[in-house]
CSV table of C-alpha atoms in Angstrom, one decimal:
chain,number,residue,atom,x,y,z
A,467,ASN,CA,118.9,54.1,189.7
A,468,CYS,CA,117.1,53.6,193.2
A,469,CYS,CA,113.2,53.3,192.9
A,470,ASP,CA,113.3,52.7,189.1
A,471,ALA,CA,109.5,52.1,188.5
A,472,ASP,CA,110.2,49.5,186.1
A,473,LEU,CA,112.6,47.7,188.2
A,474,TYR,CA,110.2,46.0,190.5
A,475,LYS,CA,106.6,45.3,189.6
A,476,GLN,CA,105.5,44.2,192.9
A,477,PRO,CA,105.8,46.6,196.0
A,478,ARG,CA,108.3,44.9,198.3
A,479,GLY,CA,108.2,44.9,202.1
A,480,LEU,CA,111.4,43.8,203.6
A,481,GLU,CA,111.8,40.8,201.2
A,482,ASP,CA,115.2,41.9,200.2
A,483,PRO,CA,117.0,44.4,202.8
A,484,GLU,CA,120.4,43.6,201.1
A,485,ALA,CA,119.3,44.8,197.7
A,486,LEU,CA,118.0,47.9,199.6
A,487,ALA,CA,120.8,48.5,201.3
A,488,ARG,CA,123.0,48.3,198.0
A,489,GLU,CA,120.5,50.9,196.4
A,490,THR,CA,120.7,53.4,199.3
A,491,VAL,CA,123.4,54.8,201.9
A,492,PHE,CA,121.7,52.5,204.5
A,493,SER,CA,123.3,49.4,206.0
A,494,VAL,CA,121.1,46.2,206.0
A,495,SER,CA,120.6,46.9,210.0
A,496,GLU,CA,119.6,50.2,209.2
A,497,ILE,CA,117.2,49.0,206.6
A,498,GLU,CA,115.7,46.7,208.9
A,499,ALA,CA,115.2,49.4,211.7
A,500,LEU,CA,113.7,52.0,209.1
A,501,TYR,CA,111.3,49.2,208.3
A,502,GLU,CA,110.2,49.4,212.0
A,503,LEU,CA,109.4,53.1,211.3
A,504,PHE,CA,107.6,52.4,208.1
A,505,LYS,CA,105.6,49.7,209.9
A,506,LYS,CA,104.5,52.1,212.4
A,507,ILE,CA,103.6,54.8,210.0
A,508,SER,CA,101.8,52.7,207.6
A,509,SER,CA,99.5,50.9,210.0
A,510,ALA,CA,98.2,54.1,211.5
A,511,VAL,CA,95.1,54.3,209.4
A,512,ILE,CA,95.0,51.2,207.3
A,513,ASP,CA,97.1,48.4,208.2
A,514,ASP,CA,98.1,47.5,204.7
A,515,GLY,CA,101.9,47.7,204.6
A,516,LEU,CA,101.8,51.1,202.5
A,517,ILE,CA,101.7,54.7,203.6
A,518,ASN,CA,98.9,56.8,202.2
A,519,LYS,CA,98.9,60.5,202.2
A,520,GLU,CA,96.6,60.6,205.3
A,521,GLU,CA,99.3,58.4,207.2
A,522,PHE,CA,102.1,60.5,206.0
A,523,GLN,CA,100.3,63.8,207.2
A,524,LEU,CA,99.4,61.9,210.6
A,525,ALA,CA,103.1,61.0,211.1
A,526,LEU,CA,104.3,64.5,210.0
A,527,PHE,CA,102.0,66.7,212.1
A,528,LYS,CA,100.4,64.0,214.4
A,529,THR,CA,96.9,65.3,212.9
A,530,ASN,CA,95.2,64.3,209.6
A,531,LYS,CA,93.3,67.5,209.6
A,532,LYS,CA,96.3,69.6,208.6
A,533,GLU,CA,96.4,70.8,205.1
A,534,SER,CA,99.9,71.4,204.0
A,535,LEU,CA,101.5,72.6,200.7
A,536,PHE,CA,104.9,71.1,201.7
A,537,ALA,CA,103.6,67.8,203.1
A,538,ASP,CA,101.8,67.1,199.9
A,539,ARG,CA,104.9,68.2,197.9
A,540,VAL,CA,107.3,65.9,199.8
A,541,PHE,CA,104.9,63.0,199.6
A,542,ASP,CA,104.7,63.3,195.9
A,543,LEU,CA,108.4,63.4,195.6
A,544,PHE,CA,108.6,60.2,197.8
A,545,ASP,CA,106.0,58.5,195.5
A,546,THR,CA,108.2,57.8,192.5
A,547,LYS,CA,105.8,55.1,191.1
A,548,HIS,CA,103.1,57.9,191.2
A,549,ASN,CA,100.3,55.8,192.5
A,550,GLY,CA,99.2,57.7,195.5
A,551,ILE,CA,101.0,55.4,198.0
A,552,LEU,CA,104.2,55.0,199.5
A,553,ASP,CA,105.7,51.3,199.7
A,554,PHE,CA,108.7,50.8,201.8
A,555,GLU,CA,111.2,50.7,198.8
A,556,GLU,CA,110.1,54.3,197.8
A,557,PHE,CA,110.2,55.3,201.6
A,558,ALA,CA,113.7,53.9,202.0
A,559,CYS,CA,114.9,55.3,198.7
A,560,ALA,CA,113.6,58.9,199.4
A,561,LEU,CA,114.9,58.9,203.0
A,562,SER,CA,118.3,57.9,201.9
A,563,ILE,CA,118.7,61.3,200.3
A,564,PHE,CA,118.1,62.8,203.7
A,565,HIS,CA,120.9,60.7,205.3
A,566,PRO,CA,123.9,62.7,206.7
A,567,ASN,CA,126.3,60.6,204.3
A,568,SER,CA,124.1,61.1,201.1
A,569,PRO,CA,125.9,63.2,198.4
A,570,ILE,CA,125.0,66.9,198.5
A,571,ASP,CA,124.1,66.8,194.8
A,572,ASP,CA,121.3,64.5,195.5
A,573,LYS,CA,119.9,66.9,198.3
A,574,ILE,CA,120.3,70.0,196.1
A,575,GLU,CA,118.4,68.0,193.2
A,576,PHE,CA,115.6,67.0,195.6
A,577,SER,CA,115.2,70.3,197.1
A,578,PHE,CA,114.9,71.9,193.9
A,579,GLN,CA,112.4,69.6,192.8
A,580,LEU,CA,110.6,70.4,195.9
A,581,TYR,CA,110.5,74.0,195.4
A,582,ASP,CA,109.5,73.6,191.7
A,583,LEU,CA,106.0,73.4,192.5
A,584,LYS,CA,104.7,73.4,188.9
A,585,GLN,CA,107.7,71.1,187.8
A,586,GLN,CA,108.7,73.4,184.9
A,587,GLY,CA,112.4,72.9,185.5
A,588,PHE,CA,112.6,76.4,187.2
A,589,ILE,CA,111.4,78.0,190.3
A,590,GLU,CA,109.3,81.0,189.6
A,591,ARG,CA,108.6,84.2,191.5
A,592,GLN,CA,104.9,83.3,192.0
A,593,GLU,CA,105.8,79.8,193.3
A,594,VAL,CA,108.2,81.5,195.9
A,595,LYS,CA,105.6,83.9,197.0
A,596,GLN,CA,103.1,80.8,197.1
A,597,MET,CA,105.6,79.0,199.6
A,598,VAL,CA,106.5,81.9,201.7
A,599,VAL,CA,102.7,82.7,202.1
A,600,ALA,CA,102.0,78.9,203.0
A,601,THR,CA,104.9,78.9,205.6
A,602,LEU,CA,103.7,82.1,207.3
A,603,THR,CA,100.1,80.9,207.4
A,604,GLU,CA,101.2,77.6,208.7
A,605,SER,CA,103.3,79.1,211.6
A,606,GLY,CA,100.5,81.8,212.5
A,607,MET,CA,102.9,84.5,211.5
A,608,ASN,CA,101.8,87.6,209.8
A,609,LEU,CA,103.8,89.7,207.5
A,610,SER,CA,102.6,92.6,205.2
A,611,ASP,CA,102.5,91.9,201.6
A,612,ASP,CA,105.0,94.8,201.2
A,613,VAL,CA,107.4,92.9,203.7
A,614,ILE,CA,106.9,89.4,201.7
A,615,GLU,CA,107.5,91.3,198.3
A,616,SER,CA,110.7,92.7,199.6
A,617,ILE,CA,112.1,89.5,200.8
A,618,ILE,CA,111.4,87.8,197.6
A,619,ASP,CA,113.0,90.8,195.7
A,620,LYS,CA,116.1,90.5,197.7
A,621,THR,CA,116.2,86.7,197.2
A,622,PHE,CA,115.8,87.0,193.4
A,623,GLU,CA,118.3,89.8,193.2
A,624,GLU,CA,120.7,87.3,194.7
A,625,ALA,CA,119.6,84.1,193.3
A,626,ASP,CA,118.6,85.0,189.6
A,627,THR,CA,122.0,85.7,188.2
A,628,LYS,CA,120.6,85.3,184.6
A,629,HIS,CA,118.0,87.9,185.5
A,630,ASP,CA,115.1,86.1,183.6
A,631,GLY,CA,112.7,86.1,186.7
A,632,LYS,CA,113.2,82.6,187.6
A,633,ILE,CA,115.8,80.3,189.3
A,634,ASP,CA,116.9,77.6,187.3
A,635,LYS,CA,118.7,74.3,188.6
A,636,GLU,CA,122.5,75.9,188.2
A,637,GLU,CA,121.2,79.2,190.0
A,638,TRP,CA,119.7,77.1,192.6
A,639,ARG,CA,123.0,75.1,193.0
A,640,ASN,CA,124.9,78.2,193.3
A,641,LEU,CA,122.5,80.0,195.7
A,642,VAL,CA,122.6,76.9,198.3
A,643,LEU,CA,126.3,76.5,198.0
A,644,ARG,CA,126.7,80.0,199.0
A,645,HIS,CA,123.9,79.4,201.7
A,646,PRO,CA,124.4,75.8,203.1
A,647,SER,CA,121.8,76.5,205.7
A,648,LEU,CA,119.1,76.4,203.0
A,649,LEU,CA,119.8,72.5,202.8
A,650,LYS,CA,119.5,72.1,206.7
A,651,ASN,CA,116.3,70.2,206.5
A,652,MET,CA,117.5,67.9,203.8
A,653,THR,CA,119.6,66.2,206.3
A,654,LEU,CA,118.1,64.2,209.2
A,655,GLN,CA,120.6,63.2,211.9
A,656,TYR,CA,118.1,60.8,213.2
A,657,LEU,CA,119.0,58.5,210.2
A,658,LYS,CA,122.4,58.0,211.7
A,659,ASP,CA,120.9,56.6,215.0
A,660,ILE,CA,118.0,54.6,213.3
A,661,THR,CA,119.1,51.2,214.7
A,662,THR,CA,119.2,52.7,218.4
A,663,THR,CA,116.0,54.4,217.8
A,664,PHE,CA,114.2,51.2,216.6
A,665,PRO,CA,116.3,48.5,218.4
A,666,SER,CA,113.3,46.0,217.8
A,667,PHE,CA,114.5,45.3,214.3
A,668,VAL,CA,117.0,42.9,215.8
A,669,PHE,CA,114.2,40.5,216.4
A,670,HIS,CA,113.2,40.4,213.0
A,671,SER,CA,116.6,40.7,211.5
A,672,GLN,CA,117.3,38.3,208.5
A,673,VAL,CA,120.9,38.8,208.3
A,674,ASP,CA,124.2,39.4,210.4
A,675,ASP,CA,125.2,43.0,209.3
B,942,GLN,CA,112.6,98.3,206.3
B,943,PRO,CA,114.6,96.1,204.1
B,944,VAL,CA,114.4,92.6,205.2
B,945,ALA,CA,117.6,90.5,205.6
B,946,MET,CA,116.1,87.0,205.4
B,947,ASN,CA,116.2,84.9,202.3
B,948,ALA,CA,112.9,83.5,201.2
B,949,PHE,CA,114.0,80.2,201.1
B,950,GLU,CA,115.2,80.3,204.7
B,951,LEU,CA,111.8,81.3,205.7
B,952,ILE,CA,110.1,78.5,203.5
B,953,SER,CA,112.6,75.9,205.1
B,954,LEU,CA,111.2,76.6,208.4
B,955,SER,CA,108.0,75.1,207.5
B,956,LYS,CA,106.9,72.1,209.4
B,957,GLY,CA,105.8,70.3,206.3
B,958,LEU,CA,109.5,70.2,205.4
B,959,ASN,CA,110.7,69.0,208.8
B,960,LEU,CA,110.7,65.2,208.1
B,961,GLY,CA,112.3,64.8,211.6
B,962,ASN,CA,108.8,64.6,212.8
B,963,LEU,CA,108.5,61.3,211.2
B,964,PHE,CA,110.6,59.7,213.7
B,965,ASP,CA,108.5,60.7,216.7
B,966,ALA,CA,105.9,58.2,215.2
C-alpha cells in the first residue's frame, strides 16, 4: 500500500529512506540516489522540496512551454495525494513501478490508467484517437484522418475481443501480453544504475546499505 | 493502404511518455 494518502500526513523528504525502501523495489542506497534526482528537479523553479507540474514538464522536455497531454497525465498519476504537487514519497513510489524489477502487473495497471484518460475503467475509441493525434502533433508527423482511423480500426479489431467498442482492463492485459513492446516505456533501465548516475548520495547517506 | 502499426505502439512513442528524460536533469 505504497503511497497510501492517509498513511503519512506530512510530506516526507528523506526522513525515512528505509521505510521507502520497504515500500518500493528500491534499496536504501537507491532511494538516497533517487533523492538527489528529486532535489534537482524540485528546485528548478521553486526550491521547496516539491515538484510542481512546471518543474515536471521542465525535467521531461527541458522547456516549460510545452503542452503535453501525456506529461499531464503522468503527473496526475504520480500525484496520488491529488494536491497538484509531488513530494518525494509520491515520486519514489511511482518511479518504483518503472523499475526493471517491478512486477509486470503493476506496469500493466499503470499503463491502463495512463491511457484511460477519462478514468472510466475502460479505454474508448475517442481516447485512443485523442492520444494518437496528440503523439503525431507532438512529433510533427502528419497522417491523414483516414490513415489514423484505419490504425485505430485495426487496433480495436485486435484488442476489443468483447466487441463493445472499448478496451477494458482484461482486454488491455491480453493485448500487452501479446505485444510486450507496448510496455517498453514502462521500464526505465536508468533506475538500475541510479546509484552510479547520482553518486553524490553517499555524502548524505544515513545508512550503510 | 492498410497500416500495420498498433495505435498504442504509436502512442508509446510520445516524448511525454518517455520518463527516461527525467534522468538527464
